[in-house]
Amino acid sequence: DVQLLASGGGLVQPGGSLRLSCAASGNTFSSYAMAWVRQAPGKGLEWVSGISIGGGSRYYADSVKGRFTISRDNSRNTLYLQMNGLRAEDTAVYYCAKTVQYITDCLDNWGQGTLVTVSS
Amino acid sequence: QSVLTQPPSVSAAPGQKVTISCSGSSSNIGNNYVSWYQQLPGTAPKLLIYENTKRPSGIPDRFSGSKSGTSATLGITGLQTGDEADYYCEAWDGSLSAGVFGGGTKLTVL
């Protein structure tokens, strides 16, 4: 089974930036799409962003479009989420998750999550 | 406001059966597969059902999924206290070009 380890969360002021990382175990990282899903405290799951196998196609929720950028480095087995212009409503646990293959597939493996807190 | 609509909560006694509904539209459930996830308290979500009806290895057959038109349903039989969790439906939305989740349903096993 692939293990996903998310990191990079922390406390940041409104308007600030943060970069999340998600390291995947094994040698199959370049064979599946990846996504970020977040969960605000006490709330439900929100799909944030997704990226295709090669990184050429990127998708975003309207709530983060223009502020967040997803990327991946298949040579390092790592997924990233660059978050700029952070707002209080971006406060959440951010999970990385892998799909079976395509971005439209189910999320069959999830990381443990990293907490992002946006506050002054 | 979530794109997919689920009841906020359901409850049933141990050993009983419960169903959780998920309603969407033609841009998501109507034309794409539905997945279901279980989130136990304090843990990351786990895939429960994929491609509307299929169970990953290790998921007991007490859990089942179905889909009809723009709605989907998760069924759980032989309820156990360990099934108490939040359950989420999810599908790809072709109009949004993004994944969408339901608001989640909290299952209480009385």
PDB file of C-alpha atoms in Angstrom:
ATOM      1  CA  ASP A   1       0.000   0.000   0.000  1.00  0.00           C
ATOM      2  CA  VAL A   2       1.153   3.528  -0.790  1.00  0.00           C
ATOM      3  CA  GLN A   3       1.809   5.680   2.266  1.00  0.00           C
ATOM      4  CA  LEU A   4       1.129   9.414   1.975  1.00  0.00           C
ATOM      5  CA  LEU A   5       2.711  11.857   4.402  1.00  0.00           C
ATOM      6  CA  ALA A   6       1.512  15.455   4.350  1.00  0.00           C
ATOM      7  CA  SER A   7       3.562  18.242   5.893  1.00  0.00           C
ATOM      8  CA  GLY A   8       4.067  21.996   5.846  1.00  0.00           C
ATOM      9  CA  GLY A   9       1.056  23.153   7.819  1.00  0.00           C
ATOM     10  CA  GLY A  10       1.251  25.795  10.508  1.00  0.00           C
ATOM     11  CA  LEU A  11       0.073  29.191  11.697  1.00  0.00           C
ATOM     12  CA  VAL A  12       0.096  31.992   9.128  1.00  0.00           C
ATOM     13  CA  GLN A  13      -1.303  35.510   9.103  1.00  0.00           C
ATOM     14  CA  PRO A  14      -4.109  36.533   6.754  1.00  0.00           C
ATOM     15  CA  GLY A  15      -2.679  37.388   3.354  1.00  0.00           C
ATOM     16  CA  GLY A  16       0.327  35.151   3.942  1.00  0.00           C
ATOM     17  CA  SER A  17       1.630  32.132   2.069  1.00  0.00           C
ATOM     18  CA  LEU A  18       2.346  28.519   2.859  1.00  0.00           C
ATOM     19  CA  ARG A  19       3.497  25.509   0.842  1.00  0.00           C
ATOM     20  CA  LEU A  20       2.216  22.050   1.690  1.00  0.00           C
ATOM     21  CA  SER A  21       4.007  18.878   0.639  1.00  0.00           C
ATOM     22  CA  CYS A  22       2.851  15.294   0.378  1.00  0.00           C
ATOM     23  CA  ALA A  23       5.464  12.559   0.088  1.00  0.00           C
ATOM     24  CA  ALA A  24       4.426   9.206  -1.332  1.00  0.00           C
ATOM     25  CA  SER A  25       6.119   5.892  -0.642  1.00  0.00           C
ATOM     26  CA  GLY A  26       6.896   3.293  -3.278  1.00  0.00           C
ATOM     27  CA  ASN A  27       7.802   3.672  -6.921  1.00  0.00           C
ATOM     28  CA  THR A  28       4.389   4.115  -8.535  1.00  0.00           C
ATOM     29  CA  PHE A  29       3.836   7.845  -7.879  1.00  0.00           C
ATOM     30  CA  SER A  30       3.928   8.685 -11.582  1.00  0.00           C
ATOM     31  CA  SER A  31       1.062   6.301 -12.329  1.00  0.00           C
ATOM     32  CA  TYR A  32      -1.825   8.055 -10.558  1.00  0.00           C
ATOM     33  CA  ALA A  33      -3.391  11.501 -10.246  1.00  0.00           C
ATOM     34  CA  MET A  34      -3.399  13.293  -6.895  1.00  0.00           C
ATOM     35  CA  ALA A  35      -5.699  15.646  -5.017  1.00  0.00           C
ATOM     36  CA  TRP A  36      -5.887  17.887  -1.982  1.00  0.00           C
ATOM     37  CA  VAL A  37      -9.005  17.798   0.198  1.00  0.00           C
ATOM     38  CA  ARG A  38      -9.537  19.994   3.241  1.00  0.00           C
ATOM     39  CA  GLN A  39     -11.722  19.925   6.321  1.00  0.00           C
ATOM     40  CA  ALA A  40     -12.409  23.049   8.345  1.00  0.00           C
ATOM     41  CA  PRO A  41     -12.803  22.509  12.112  1.00  0.00           C
ATOM     42  CA  GLY A  42     -16.072  20.712  12.775  1.00  0.00           C
ATOM     43  CA  LYS A  43     -17.060  20.817   9.105  1.00  0.00           C
ATOM     44  CA  GLY A  44     -17.263  18.425   6.182  1.00  0.00           C
ATOM     45  CA  LEU A  45     -14.823  17.543   3.443  1.00  0.00           C
ATOM     46  CA  GLU A  46     -14.089  20.018   0.659  1.00  0.00           C
ATOM     47  CA  TRP A  47     -12.260  19.040  -2.535  1.00  0.00           C
ATOM     48  CA  VAL A  48      -9.592  21.705  -3.113  1.00  0.00           C
ATOM     49  CA  SER A  49      -7.401  20.813  -6.078  1.00  0.00           C
ATOM     50  CA  GLY A  50      -6.278  17.957  -8.302  1.00  0.00           C
ATOM     51  CA  ILE A  51      -3.480  17.227 -10.740  1.00  0.00           C
ATOM     52  CA  SER A  52      -3.085  14.686 -13.511  1.00  0.00           C
ATOM     53  CA  ILE A  53      -0.417  11.992 -13.673  1.00  0.00           C
ATOM     54  CA  GLY A  54       2.096  14.067 -15.633  1.00  0.00           C
ATOM     55  CA  GLY A  55       1.081  17.380 -14.083  1.00  0.00           C
ATOM     56  CA  GLY A  56      -0.159  18.866 -17.330  1.00  0.00           C
ATOM     57  CA  SER A  57      -3.773  19.206 -16.166  1.00  0.00           C
ATOM     58  CA  ARG A  58      -4.633  21.014 -12.945  1.00  0.00           C
ATOM     59  CA  TYR A  59      -8.032  21.558 -11.377  1.00  0.00           C
ATOM     60  CA  TYR A  60      -9.228  23.871  -8.608  1.00  0.00           C
ATOM     61  CA  ALA A  61     -12.299  24.543  -6.510  1.00  0.00           C
ATOM     62  CA  ASP A  62     -13.722  28.005  -7.145  1.00  0.00           C
ATOM     63  CA  SER A  63     -12.940  28.918  -3.526  1.00  0.00           C
ATOM     64  CA  VAL A  64      -9.178  28.698  -4.121  1.00  0.00           C
ATOM     65  CA  LYS A  65      -8.833  29.434  -7.831  1.00  0.00           C
ATOM     66  CA  GLY A  66      -6.234  32.108  -8.480  1.00  0.00           C
ATOM     67  CA  ARG A  67      -4.735  31.790  -4.982  1.00  0.00           C
ATOM     68  CA  PHE A  68      -3.601  28.157  -4.750  1.00  0.00           C
ATOM     69  CA  THR A  69      -1.317  26.284  -7.135  1.00  0.00           C
ATOM     70  CA  ILE A  70      -0.969  22.515  -7.222  1.00  0.00           C
ATOM     71  CA  SER A  71       2.137  20.841  -8.608  1.00  0.00           C
ATOM     72  CA  ARG A  72       4.000  17.561  -8.457  1.00  0.00           C
ATOM     73  CA  ASP A  73       7.545  16.304  -8.823  1.00  0.00           C
ATOM     74  CA  ASN A  74       7.411  12.713  -9.998  1.00  0.00           C
ATOM     75  CA  SER A  75      11.183  12.331  -9.575  1.00  0.00           C
ATOM     76  CA  ARG A  76      10.781  13.103  -5.872  1.00  0.00           C
ATOM     77  CA  ASN A  77       7.425  11.289  -5.378  1.00  0.00           C
ATOM     78  CA  THR A  78       6.044  14.523  -3.959  1.00  0.00           C
ATOM     79  CA  LEU A  79       2.865  16.563  -4.369  1.00  0.00           C
ATOM     80  CA  TYR A  80       2.727  20.259  -3.479  1.00  0.00           C
ATOM     81  CA  LEU A  81       0.126  22.913  -2.766  1.00  0.00           C
ATOM     82  CA  GLN A  82       1.314  26.510  -2.857  1.00  0.00           C
ATOM     83  CA  MET A  83      -1.194  28.637  -0.962  1.00  0.00           C
ATOM     84  CA  ASN A  84      -1.074  32.420  -1.370  1.00  0.00           C
ATOM     85  CA  GLY A  85      -3.404  35.144  -0.168  1.00  0.00           C
ATOM     86  CA  LEU A  86      -4.553  32.995   2.720  1.00  0.00           C
ATOM     87  CA  ARG A  87      -7.814  33.847   4.438  1.00  0.00           C
ATOM     88  CA  ALA A  88      -9.331  32.855   7.762  1.00  0.00           C
ATOM     89  CA  GLU A  89     -11.741  30.576   5.914  1.00  0.00           C
ATOM     90  CA  ASP A  90      -8.776  28.554   4.588  1.00  0.00           C
ATOM     91  CA  THR A  91      -8.175  27.283   8.125  1.00  0.00           C
ATOM     92  CA  ALA A  92      -8.506  23.503   7.907  1.00  0.00           C
ATOM     93  CA  VAL A  93      -6.799  20.153   7.997  1.00  0.00           C
ATOM     94  CA  TYR A  94      -5.455  19.543   4.503  1.00  0.00           C
ATOM     95  CA  TYR A  95      -5.370  15.942   3.298  1.00  0.00           C
ATOM     96  CA  CYS A  96      -3.517  14.691   0.260  1.00  0.00           C
ATOM     97  CA  ALA A  97      -5.047  11.711  -1.492  1.00  0.00           C
ATOM     98  CA  LYS A  98      -4.245   9.547  -4.484  1.00  0.00           C
ATOM     99  CA  THR A  99      -6.631   8.354  -7.153  1.00  0.00           C
ATOM    100  CA  VAL A 100      -6.617   4.969  -8.787  1.00  0.00           C
ATOM    101  CA  GLN A 101      -5.298   6.504 -12.001  1.00  0.00           C
ATOM    102  CA  TYR A 102      -7.260   9.433 -13.422  1.00  0.00           C
ATOM    103  CA  ILE A 103      -8.318  12.620 -11.639  1.00  0.00           C
ATOM    104  CA  THR A 104     -11.975  11.572 -12.009  1.00  0.00           C
ATOM    105  CA  ASP A 105     -11.353   8.278 -10.162  1.00  0.00           C
ATOM    106  CA  CYS A 106     -12.070   7.703  -6.483  1.00  0.00           C
ATOM    107  CA  LEU A 107      -9.590   8.701  -3.785  1.00  0.00           C
ATOM    108  CA  ASP A 108      -8.366   5.301  -2.660  1.00  0.00           C
ATOM    109  CA  ASN A 109      -5.606   6.310  -0.276  1.00  0.00           C
ATOM    110  CA  TRP A 110      -5.351   9.328   2.024  1.00  0.00           C
ATOM    111  CA  GLY A 111      -2.558  10.931   4.020  1.00  0.00           C
ATOM    112  CA  GLN A 112      -2.929  11.823   7.670  1.00  0.00           C
ATOM    113  CA  GLY A 113      -3.488  15.521   7.092  1.00  0.00           C
ATOM    114  CA  THR A 114      -1.655  18.706   8.048  1.00  0.00           C
ATOM    115  CA  LEU A 115      -3.304  21.581   9.905  1.00  0.00           C
ATOM    116  CA  VAL A 116      -3.265  25.086   8.442  1.00  0.00           C
ATOM    117  CA  THR A 117      -4.367  27.911  10.716  1.00  0.00           C
ATOM    118  CA  VAL A 118      -4.850  31.398   9.279  1.00  0.00           C
ATOM    119  CA  SER A 119      -5.049  33.946  12.054  1.00  0.00           C
ATOM    120  CA  SER A 120      -3.512  37.192  13.196  1.00  0.00           C
TER     121      SER A 120
ATOM    122  CA  GLN B   1     -23.698  24.684   0.734  1.00  0.00           C
ATOM    123  CA  SER B   2     -22.437  21.390  -0.694  1.00  0.00           C
ATOM    124  CA  VAL B   3     -23.004  20.435  -4.334  1.00  0.00           C
ATOM    125  CA  LEU B   4     -24.130  16.958  -3.262  1.00  0.00           C
ATOM    126  CA  THR B   5     -26.919  16.725  -0.687  1.00  0.00           C
ATOM    127  CA  GLN B   6     -26.870  14.257   2.209  1.00  0.00           C
ATOM    128  CA  PRO B   7     -28.968  14.070   5.373  1.00  0.00           C
ATOM    129  CA  PRO B   8     -27.018  15.522   8.322  1.00  0.00           C
ATOM    130  CA  SER B   9     -27.606  12.511  10.520  1.00  0.00           C
ATOM    131  CA  VAL B  10     -29.083   9.020  10.665  1.00  0.00           C
ATOM    132  CA  SER B  11     -29.397   6.582  13.523  1.00  0.00           C
ATOM    133  CA  ALA B  12     -30.366   2.984  14.122  1.00  0.00           C
ATOM    134  CA  ALA B  13     -29.936   0.231  16.685  1.00  0.00           C
ATOM    135  CA  PRO B  14     -27.131  -2.353  16.617  1.00  0.00           C
ATOM    136  CA  GLY B  15     -27.849  -5.139  14.169  1.00  0.00           C
ATOM    137  CA  GLN B  16     -30.266  -3.019  12.167  1.00  0.00           C
ATOM    138  CA  LYS B  17     -29.918  -1.563   8.675  1.00  0.00           C
ATOM    139  CA  VAL B  18     -29.511   2.064   7.643  1.00  0.00           C
ATOM    140  CA  THR B  19     -29.358   3.886   4.331  1.00  0.00           C
ATOM    141  CA  ILE B  20     -27.733   7.232   3.532  1.00  0.00           C
ATOM    142  CA  SER B  21     -28.836   9.149   0.461  1.00  0.00           C
ATOM    143  CA  CYS B  22     -26.802  11.437  -1.760  1.00  0.00           C
ATOM    144  CA  SER B  23     -28.490  13.685  -4.288  1.00  0.00           C
ATOM    145  CA  GLY B  24     -26.767  15.528  -7.113  1.00  0.00           C
ATOM    146  CA  SER B  25     -27.288  16.526 -10.717  1.00  0.00           C
ATOM    147  CA  SER B  26     -26.517  15.460 -14.256  1.00  0.00           C
ATOM    148  CA  SER B  27     -23.145  17.195 -14.137  1.00  0.00           C
ATOM    149  CA  ASN B  28     -21.910  15.004 -11.292  1.00  0.00           C
ATOM    150  CA  ILE B  29     -23.738  11.863 -10.135  1.00  0.00           C
ATOM    151  CA  GLY B  30     -25.785  11.621 -13.308  1.00  0.00           C
ATOM    152  CA  ASN B  31     -22.750  11.153 -15.509  1.00  0.00           C
ATOM    153  CA  ASN B  32     -19.928  10.041 -13.228  1.00  0.00           C
ATOM    154  CA  TYR B  33     -19.157   7.360 -10.673  1.00  0.00           C
ATOM    155  CA  VAL B  34     -20.010   7.897  -7.017  1.00  0.00           C
ATOM    156  CA  SER B  35     -17.627   7.076  -4.183  1.00  0.00           C
ATOM    157  CA  TRP B  36     -18.353   6.816  -0.478  1.00  0.00           C
ATOM    158  CA  TYR B  37     -15.929   7.502   2.362  1.00  0.00           C
ATOM    159  CA  GLN B  38     -16.024   6.700   6.059  1.00  0.00           C
ATOM    160  CA  GLN B  39     -14.371   9.046   8.527  1.00  0.00           C
ATOM    161  CA  LEU B  40     -13.997   7.744  12.056  1.00  0.00           C
ATOM    162  CA  PRO B  41     -13.502  10.400  14.754  1.00  0.00           C
ATOM    163  CA  GLY B  42     -10.050  11.982  14.597  1.00  0.00           C
ATOM    164  CA  THR B  43      -8.901  10.043  11.548  1.00  0.00           C
ATOM    165  CA  ALA B  44      -8.470  10.572   7.822  1.00  0.00           C
ATOM    166  CA  PRO B  45     -11.300   9.476   5.516  1.00  0.00           C
ATOM    167  CA  LYS B  46     -11.208   5.948   4.146  1.00  0.00           C
ATOM    168  CA  LEU B  47     -12.637   4.700   0.844  1.00  0.00           C
ATOM    169  CA  LEU B  48     -15.701   2.556   1.408  1.00  0.00           C
ATOM    170  CA  ILE B  49     -17.396   2.240  -1.997  1.00  0.00           C
ATOM    171  CA  TYR B  50     -16.138   3.162  -5.463  1.00  0.00           C
ATOM    172  CA  GLU B  51     -17.661   3.147  -8.951  1.00  0.00           C
ATOM    173  CA  ASN B  52     -21.138   3.296  -7.385  1.00  0.00           C
ATOM    174  CA  THR B  53     -21.257  -0.276  -6.098  1.00  0.00           C
ATOM    175  CA  LYS B  54     -17.764  -1.756  -5.652  1.00  0.00           C
ATOM    176  CA  ARG B  55     -16.020  -2.421  -2.348  1.00  0.00           C
ATOM    177  CA  PRO B  56     -12.230  -2.190  -1.903  1.00  0.00           C
ATOM    178  CA  SER B  57     -10.584  -5.261  -0.453  1.00  0.00           C
ATOM    179  CA  GLY B  58     -11.045  -5.407   3.283  1.00  0.00           C
ATOM    180  CA  ILE B  59     -14.418  -3.647   3.320  1.00  0.00           C
ATOM    181  CA  PRO B  60     -17.084  -6.064   4.600  1.00  0.00           C
ATOM    182  CA  ASP B  61     -20.123  -6.845   2.484  1.00  0.00           C
ATOM    183  CA  ARG B  62     -22.309  -5.209   5.144  1.00  0.00           C
ATOM    184  CA  PHE B  63     -21.554  -2.033   3.188  1.00  0.00           C
ATOM    185  CA  SER B  64     -23.201  -1.586  -0.201  1.00  0.00           C
ATOM    186  CA  GLY B  65     -23.730   1.170  -2.737  1.00  0.00           C
ATOM    187  CA  SER B  66     -26.244   1.880  -5.446  1.00  0.00           C
ATOM    188  CA  LYS B  67     -26.997   4.634  -7.922  1.00  0.00           C
ATOM    189  CA  SER B  68     -30.065   5.664  -9.872  1.00  0.00           C
ATOM    190  CA  GLY B  69     -30.128   8.722 -12.094  1.00  0.00           C
ATOM    191  CA  THR B  70     -28.767  11.658 -10.138  1.00  0.00           C
ATOM    192  CA  SER B  71     -28.933   9.999  -6.713  1.00  0.00           C
ATOM    193  CA  ALA B  72     -26.884   7.430  -4.869  1.00  0.00           C
ATOM    194  CA  THR B  73     -27.383   5.438  -1.696  1.00  0.00           C
ATOM    195  CA  LEU B  74     -25.059   3.852   0.838  1.00  0.00           C
ATOM    196  CA  GLY B  75     -26.468   0.908   2.770  1.00  0.00           C
ATOM    197  CA  ILE B  76     -25.089  -0.570   5.952  1.00  0.00           C
ATOM    198  CA  THR B  77     -26.530  -3.762   7.428  1.00  0.00           C
ATOM    199  CA  GLY B  78     -25.815  -5.488  10.728  1.00  0.00           C
ATOM    200  CA  LEU B  79     -24.901  -2.187  12.355  1.00  0.00           C
ATOM    201  CA  GLN B  80     -22.085  -2.222  14.888  1.00  0.00           C
ATOM    202  CA  THR B  81     -21.012   0.447  17.354  1.00  0.00           C
ATOM    203  CA  GLY B  82     -17.741   0.644  15.439  1.00  0.00           C
ATOM    204  CA  ASP B  83     -19.676   1.927  12.418  1.00  0.00           C
ATOM    205  CA  GLU B  84     -20.335   5.225  14.198  1.00  0.00           C
ATOM    206  CA  ALA B  85     -18.650   7.731  11.913  1.00  0.00           C
ATOM    207  CA  ASP B  86     -19.223  10.449   9.356  1.00  0.00           C
ATOM    208  CA  TYR B  87     -20.000   9.241   5.833  1.00  0.00           C
ATOM    209  CA  TYR B  88     -19.406  11.279   2.680  1.00  0.00           C
ATOM    210  CA  CYS B  89     -20.411  10.774  -0.940  1.00  0.00           C
ATOM    211  CA  GLU B  90     -18.236  12.185  -3.699  1.00  0.00           C
ATOM    212  CA  ALA B  91     -18.246  12.438  -7.471  1.00  0.00           C
ATOM    213  CA  TRP B  92     -16.487  14.290 -10.241  1.00  0.00           C
ATOM    214  CA  ASP B  93     -18.413  17.285 -11.557  1.00  0.00           C
ATOM    215  CA  GLY B  94     -17.889  17.799 -15.256  1.00  0.00           C
ATOM    216  CA  SER B  95     -19.290  21.335 -15.272  1.00  0.00           C
ATOM    217  CA  LEU B  96     -17.041  22.500 -12.450  1.00  0.00           C
ATOM    218  CA  SER B  97     -14.076  20.350 -13.548  1.00  0.00           C
ATOM    219  CA  ALA B  98     -13.598  19.507  -9.900  1.00  0.00           C
ATOM    220  CA  GLY B  99     -14.479  16.856  -7.383  1.00  0.00           C
ATOM    221  CA  VAL B 100     -17.489  17.519  -5.168  1.00  0.00           C
ATOM    222  CA  PHE B 101     -18.473  16.075  -1.808  1.00  0.00           C
ATOM    223  CA  GLY B 102     -21.721  15.789   0.055  1.00  0.00           C
ATOM    224  CA  GLY B 103     -22.002  17.626   3.347  1.00  0.00           C
ATOM    225  CA  GLY B 104     -21.554  14.409   5.274  1.00  0.00           C
ATOM    226  CA  THR B 105     -23.887  12.236   7.350  1.00  0.00           C
ATOM    227  CA  LYS B 106     -23.212  11.398  10.964  1.00  0.00           C
ATOM    228  CA  LEU B 107     -24.228   7.835  11.792  1.00  0.00           C
ATOM    229  CA  THR B 108     -25.200   7.083  15.366  1.00  0.00           C
ATOM    230  CA  VAL B 109     -25.636   3.467  16.446  1.00  0.00           C
ATOM    231  CA  LEU B 110     -27.980   3.688  19.414  1.00  0.00           C
TER     232      LEU B 110
END
